[in-house]
Tab-separated table of N, CA and C in Angstrom:
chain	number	residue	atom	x	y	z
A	10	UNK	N	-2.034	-7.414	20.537
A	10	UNK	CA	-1.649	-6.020	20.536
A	10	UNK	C	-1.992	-5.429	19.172
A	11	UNK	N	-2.457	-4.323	19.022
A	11	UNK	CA	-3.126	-3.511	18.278
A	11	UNK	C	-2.157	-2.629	17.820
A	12	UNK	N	-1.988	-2.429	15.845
A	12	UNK	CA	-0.885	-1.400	15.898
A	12	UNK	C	-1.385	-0.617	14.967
A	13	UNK	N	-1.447	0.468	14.462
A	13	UNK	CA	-1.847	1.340	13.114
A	13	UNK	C	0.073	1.767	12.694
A	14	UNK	N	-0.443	1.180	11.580
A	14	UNK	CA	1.181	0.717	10.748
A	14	UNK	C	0.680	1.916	8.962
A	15	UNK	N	1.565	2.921	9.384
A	15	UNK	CA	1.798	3.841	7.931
A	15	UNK	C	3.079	2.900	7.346
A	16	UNK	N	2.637	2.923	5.895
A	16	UNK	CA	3.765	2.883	5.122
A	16	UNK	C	4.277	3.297	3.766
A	17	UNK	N	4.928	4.153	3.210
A	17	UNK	CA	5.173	5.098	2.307
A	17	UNK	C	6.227	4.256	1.391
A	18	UNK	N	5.605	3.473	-0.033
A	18	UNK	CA	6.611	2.700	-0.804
A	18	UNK	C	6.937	3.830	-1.622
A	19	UNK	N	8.438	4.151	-1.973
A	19	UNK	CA	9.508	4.463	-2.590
A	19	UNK	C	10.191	3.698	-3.412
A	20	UNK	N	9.612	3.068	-4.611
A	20	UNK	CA	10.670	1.976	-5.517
A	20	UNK	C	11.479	2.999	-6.090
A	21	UNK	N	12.137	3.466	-6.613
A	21	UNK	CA	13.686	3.783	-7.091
A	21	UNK	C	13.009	3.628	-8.856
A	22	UNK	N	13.127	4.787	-9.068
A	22	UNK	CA	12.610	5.146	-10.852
A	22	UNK	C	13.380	4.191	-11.693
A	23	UNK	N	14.599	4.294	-11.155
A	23	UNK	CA	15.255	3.423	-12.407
A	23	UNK	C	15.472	1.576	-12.195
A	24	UNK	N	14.456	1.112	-11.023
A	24	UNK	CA	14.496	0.115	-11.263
A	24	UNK	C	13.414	-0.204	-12.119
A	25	UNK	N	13.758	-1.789	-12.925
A	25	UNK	CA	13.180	-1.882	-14.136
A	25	UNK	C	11.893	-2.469	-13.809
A	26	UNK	N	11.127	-2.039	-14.316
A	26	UNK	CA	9.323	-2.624	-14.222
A	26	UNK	C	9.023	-3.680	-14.290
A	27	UNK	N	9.973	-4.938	-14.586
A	27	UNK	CA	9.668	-6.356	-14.551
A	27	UNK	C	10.177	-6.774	-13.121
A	28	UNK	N	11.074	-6.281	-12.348
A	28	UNK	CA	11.604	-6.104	-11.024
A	28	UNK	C	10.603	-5.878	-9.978
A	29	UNK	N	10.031	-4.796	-10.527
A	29	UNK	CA	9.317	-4.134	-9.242
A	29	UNK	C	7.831	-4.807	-9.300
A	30	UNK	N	7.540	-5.480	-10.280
A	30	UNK	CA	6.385	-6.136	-10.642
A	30	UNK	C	6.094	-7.389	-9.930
A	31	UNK	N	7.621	-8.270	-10.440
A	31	UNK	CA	7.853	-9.353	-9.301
A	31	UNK	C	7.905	-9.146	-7.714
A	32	UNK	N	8.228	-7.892	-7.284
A	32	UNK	CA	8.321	-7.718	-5.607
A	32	UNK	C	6.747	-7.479	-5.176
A	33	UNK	N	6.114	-6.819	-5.696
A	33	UNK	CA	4.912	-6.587	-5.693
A	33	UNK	C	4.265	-7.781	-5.775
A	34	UNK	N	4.138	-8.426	-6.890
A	34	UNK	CA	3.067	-10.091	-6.643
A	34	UNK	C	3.426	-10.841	-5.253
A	35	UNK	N	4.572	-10.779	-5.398
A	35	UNK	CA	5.299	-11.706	-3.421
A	35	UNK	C	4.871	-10.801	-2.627
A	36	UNK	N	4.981	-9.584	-2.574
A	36	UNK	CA	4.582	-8.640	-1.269
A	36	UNK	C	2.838	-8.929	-1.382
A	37	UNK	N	2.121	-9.131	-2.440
A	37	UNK	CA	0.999	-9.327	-2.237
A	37	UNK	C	0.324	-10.846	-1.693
A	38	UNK	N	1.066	-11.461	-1.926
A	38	UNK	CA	0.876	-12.976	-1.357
A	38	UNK	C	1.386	-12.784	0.149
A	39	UNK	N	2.358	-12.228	0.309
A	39	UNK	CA	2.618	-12.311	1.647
A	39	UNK	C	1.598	-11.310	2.368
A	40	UNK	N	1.236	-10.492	2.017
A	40	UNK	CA	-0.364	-9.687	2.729
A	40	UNK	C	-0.998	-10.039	2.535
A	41	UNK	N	-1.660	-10.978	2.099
A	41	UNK	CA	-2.852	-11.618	1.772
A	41	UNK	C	-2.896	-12.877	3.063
A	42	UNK	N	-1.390	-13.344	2.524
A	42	UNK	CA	-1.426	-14.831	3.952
A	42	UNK	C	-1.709	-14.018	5.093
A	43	UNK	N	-0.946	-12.888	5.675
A	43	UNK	CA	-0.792	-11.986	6.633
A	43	UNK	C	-2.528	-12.056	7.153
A	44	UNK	N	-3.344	-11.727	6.403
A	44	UNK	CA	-4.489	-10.981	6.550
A	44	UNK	C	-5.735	-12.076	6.518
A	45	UNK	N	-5.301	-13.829	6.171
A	45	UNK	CA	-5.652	-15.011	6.280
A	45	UNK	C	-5.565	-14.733	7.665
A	46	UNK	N	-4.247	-14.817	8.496
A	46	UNK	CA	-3.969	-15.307	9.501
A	46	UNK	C	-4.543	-14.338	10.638
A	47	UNK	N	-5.100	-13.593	10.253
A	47	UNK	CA	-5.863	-12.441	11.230
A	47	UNK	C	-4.355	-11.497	11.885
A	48	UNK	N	-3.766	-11.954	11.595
A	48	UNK	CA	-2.163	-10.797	11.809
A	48	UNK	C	-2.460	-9.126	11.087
A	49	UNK	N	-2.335	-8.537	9.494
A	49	UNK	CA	-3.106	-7.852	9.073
A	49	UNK	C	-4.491	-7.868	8.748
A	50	UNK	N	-5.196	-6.965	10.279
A	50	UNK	CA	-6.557	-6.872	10.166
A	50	UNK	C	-7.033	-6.014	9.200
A	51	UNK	N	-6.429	-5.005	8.711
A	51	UNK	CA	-7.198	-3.832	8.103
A	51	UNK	C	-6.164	-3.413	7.407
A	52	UNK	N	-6.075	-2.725	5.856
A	52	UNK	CA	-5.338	-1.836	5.142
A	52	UNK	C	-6.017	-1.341	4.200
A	53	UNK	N	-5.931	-0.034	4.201
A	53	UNK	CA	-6.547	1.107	3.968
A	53	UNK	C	-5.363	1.890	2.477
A	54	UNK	N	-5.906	2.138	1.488
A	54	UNK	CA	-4.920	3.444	0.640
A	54	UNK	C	-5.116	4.569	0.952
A	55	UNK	N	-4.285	4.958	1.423
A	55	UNK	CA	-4.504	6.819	0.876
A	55	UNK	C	-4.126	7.249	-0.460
A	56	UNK	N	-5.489	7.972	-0.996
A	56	UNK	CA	-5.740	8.582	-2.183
A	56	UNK	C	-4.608	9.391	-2.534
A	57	UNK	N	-4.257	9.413	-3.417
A	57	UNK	CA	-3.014	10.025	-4.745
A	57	UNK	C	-1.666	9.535	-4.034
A	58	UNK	N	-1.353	8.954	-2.996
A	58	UNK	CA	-0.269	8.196	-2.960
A	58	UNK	C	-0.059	6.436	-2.823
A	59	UNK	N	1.247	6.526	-2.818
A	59	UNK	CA	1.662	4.828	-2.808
A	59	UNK	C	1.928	4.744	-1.437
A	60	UNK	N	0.813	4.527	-0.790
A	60	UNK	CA	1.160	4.702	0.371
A	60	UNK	C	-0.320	3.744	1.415
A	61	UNK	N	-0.066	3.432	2.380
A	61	UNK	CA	-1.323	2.602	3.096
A	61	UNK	C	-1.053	2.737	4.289
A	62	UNK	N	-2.755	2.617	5.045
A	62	UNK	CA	-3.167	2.802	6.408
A	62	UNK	C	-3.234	1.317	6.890
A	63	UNK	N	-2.688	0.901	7.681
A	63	UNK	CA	-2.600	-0.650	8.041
A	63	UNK	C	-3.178	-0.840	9.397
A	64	UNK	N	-4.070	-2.156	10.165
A	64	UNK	CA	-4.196	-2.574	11.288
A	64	UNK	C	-3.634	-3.784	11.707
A	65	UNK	N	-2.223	-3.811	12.300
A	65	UNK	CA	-1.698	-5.775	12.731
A	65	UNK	C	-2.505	-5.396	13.721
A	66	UNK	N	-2.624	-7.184	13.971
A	66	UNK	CA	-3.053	-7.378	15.399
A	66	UNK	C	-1.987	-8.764	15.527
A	67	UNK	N	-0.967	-8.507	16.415
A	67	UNK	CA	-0.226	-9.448	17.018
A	67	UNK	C	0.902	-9.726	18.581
A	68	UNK	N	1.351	-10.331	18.727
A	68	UNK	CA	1.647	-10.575	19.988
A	68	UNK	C	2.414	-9.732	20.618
A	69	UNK	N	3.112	-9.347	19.797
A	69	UNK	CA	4.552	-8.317	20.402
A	69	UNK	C	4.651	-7.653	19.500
A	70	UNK	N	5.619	-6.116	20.170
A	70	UNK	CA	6.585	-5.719	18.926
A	70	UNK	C	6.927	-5.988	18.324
A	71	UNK	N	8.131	-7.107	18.765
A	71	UNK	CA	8.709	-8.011	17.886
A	71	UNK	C	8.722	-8.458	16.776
A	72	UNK	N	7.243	-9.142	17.195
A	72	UNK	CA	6.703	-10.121	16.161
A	72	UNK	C	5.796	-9.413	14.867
A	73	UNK	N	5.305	-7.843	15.522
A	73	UNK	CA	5.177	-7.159	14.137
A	73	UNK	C	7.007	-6.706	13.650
A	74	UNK	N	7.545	-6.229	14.152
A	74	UNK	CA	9.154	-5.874	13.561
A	74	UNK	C	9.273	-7.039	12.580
A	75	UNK	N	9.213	-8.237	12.881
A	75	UNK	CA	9.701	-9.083	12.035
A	75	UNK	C	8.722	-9.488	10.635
A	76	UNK	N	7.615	-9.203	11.302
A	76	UNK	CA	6.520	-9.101	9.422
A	76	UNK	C	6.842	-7.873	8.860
A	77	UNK	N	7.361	-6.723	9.432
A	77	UNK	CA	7.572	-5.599	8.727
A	77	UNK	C	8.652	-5.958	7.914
A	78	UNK	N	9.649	-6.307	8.611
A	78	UNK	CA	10.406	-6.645	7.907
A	78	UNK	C	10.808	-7.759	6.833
A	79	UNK	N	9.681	-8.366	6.923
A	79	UNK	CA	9.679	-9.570	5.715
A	79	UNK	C	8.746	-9.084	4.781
A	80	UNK	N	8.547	-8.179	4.807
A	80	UNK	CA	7.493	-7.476	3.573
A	80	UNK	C	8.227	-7.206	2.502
A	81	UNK	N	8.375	-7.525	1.287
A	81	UNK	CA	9.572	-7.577	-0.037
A	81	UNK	C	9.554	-6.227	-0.070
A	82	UNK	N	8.502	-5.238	-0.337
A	82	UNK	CA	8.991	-3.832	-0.262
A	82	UNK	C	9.603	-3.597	0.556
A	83	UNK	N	9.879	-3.973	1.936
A	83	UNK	CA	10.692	-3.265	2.598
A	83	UNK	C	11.914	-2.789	2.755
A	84	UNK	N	12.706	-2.907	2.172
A	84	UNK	CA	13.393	-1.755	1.839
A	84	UNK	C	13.369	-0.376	0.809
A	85	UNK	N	12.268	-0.680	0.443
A	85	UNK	CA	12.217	1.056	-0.385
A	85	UNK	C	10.874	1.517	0.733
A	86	UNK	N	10.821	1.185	1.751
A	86	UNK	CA	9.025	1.984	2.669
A	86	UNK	C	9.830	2.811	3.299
A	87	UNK	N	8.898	3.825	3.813
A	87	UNK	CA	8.895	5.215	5.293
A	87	UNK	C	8.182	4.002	6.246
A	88	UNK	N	8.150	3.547	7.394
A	88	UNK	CA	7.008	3.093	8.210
A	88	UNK	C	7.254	3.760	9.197
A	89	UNK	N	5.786	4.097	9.755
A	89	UNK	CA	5.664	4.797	11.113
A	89	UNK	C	4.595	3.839	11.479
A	90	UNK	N	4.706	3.314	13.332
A	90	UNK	CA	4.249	2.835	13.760
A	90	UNK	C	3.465	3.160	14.845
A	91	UNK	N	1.842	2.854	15.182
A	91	UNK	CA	0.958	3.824	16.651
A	91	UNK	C	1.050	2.202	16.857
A	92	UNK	N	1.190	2.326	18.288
A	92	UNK	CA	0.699	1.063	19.013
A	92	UNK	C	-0.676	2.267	19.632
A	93	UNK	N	-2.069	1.139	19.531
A	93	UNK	CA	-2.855	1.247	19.855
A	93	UNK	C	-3.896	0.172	21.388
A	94	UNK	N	-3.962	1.567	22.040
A	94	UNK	CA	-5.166	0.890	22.980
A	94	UNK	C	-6.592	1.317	23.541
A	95	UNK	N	-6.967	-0.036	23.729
A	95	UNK	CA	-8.834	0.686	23.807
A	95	UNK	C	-9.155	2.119	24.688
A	96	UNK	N	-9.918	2.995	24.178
A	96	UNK	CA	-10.454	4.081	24.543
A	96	UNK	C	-11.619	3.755	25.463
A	97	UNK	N	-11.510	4.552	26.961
A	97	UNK	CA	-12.167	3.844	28.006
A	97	UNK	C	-13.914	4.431	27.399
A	98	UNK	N	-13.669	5.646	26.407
A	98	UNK	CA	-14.824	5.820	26.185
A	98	UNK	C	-15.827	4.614	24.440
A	99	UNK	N	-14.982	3.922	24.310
A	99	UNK	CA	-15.521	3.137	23.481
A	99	UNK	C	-16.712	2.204	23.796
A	100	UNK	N	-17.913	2.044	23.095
A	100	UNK	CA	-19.204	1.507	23.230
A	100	UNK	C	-18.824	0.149	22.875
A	101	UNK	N	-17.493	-0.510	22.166
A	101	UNK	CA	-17.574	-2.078	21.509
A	101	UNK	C	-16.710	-2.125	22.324
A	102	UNK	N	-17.311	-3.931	22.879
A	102	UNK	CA	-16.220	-4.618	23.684
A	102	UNK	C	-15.592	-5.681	22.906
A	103	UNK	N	-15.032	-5.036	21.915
A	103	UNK	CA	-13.923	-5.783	21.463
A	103	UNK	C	-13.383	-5.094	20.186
A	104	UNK	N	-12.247	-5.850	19.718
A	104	UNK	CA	-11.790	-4.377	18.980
A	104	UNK	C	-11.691	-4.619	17.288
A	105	UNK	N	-13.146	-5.164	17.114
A	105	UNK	CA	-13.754	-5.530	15.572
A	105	UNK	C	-13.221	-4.240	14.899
């Protein structure tokens, strides 16, 4: 299952920069394994914010709910979630 995953990080000004530094290196190891495992296919920045265009590809809701939620930023994100499906007018049979 195919999802386009927004997510809008919000760290909190007055937490201290050695804090938010450490959540960040783990949130980046954990997207990186994510994106090993063909789970996050695609993430995208949008320009002048802290903010990213994401592609999971995984089994269930669920089972994205629960990487969302193991993402160390997650509790300071906005996420909005598209579940996505193939467009009957699409030329690729498959969803590279």
């Amino acid at each position: 299952m195919l999802f386009q995953v927004r997510m809008d990080v919000n760290i909190p000004l007055d937490m201290p920069s050695d804090k938010a530094n450490e959540i960040k290196a783990v949130e980046k190891a954990y997207s990186h394994d994510l994106q090993r495992q063909g789970k996050w296919r695609h993430i995208w920045r949008i320009s002048g914010q802290y903010s990213n265009i994401s592609i999971f590809d995984v089994e269930s809701n669920e089972e994205l709910h629960n990487i969302l939620q193991g993402l160390p930023l997650y509790p300071y994100m906005n996420i909005e979630v598209m579940p996505l499906n193939r467009h009957p007018s699409s030329i690729h049979e498959d969803d590279r």
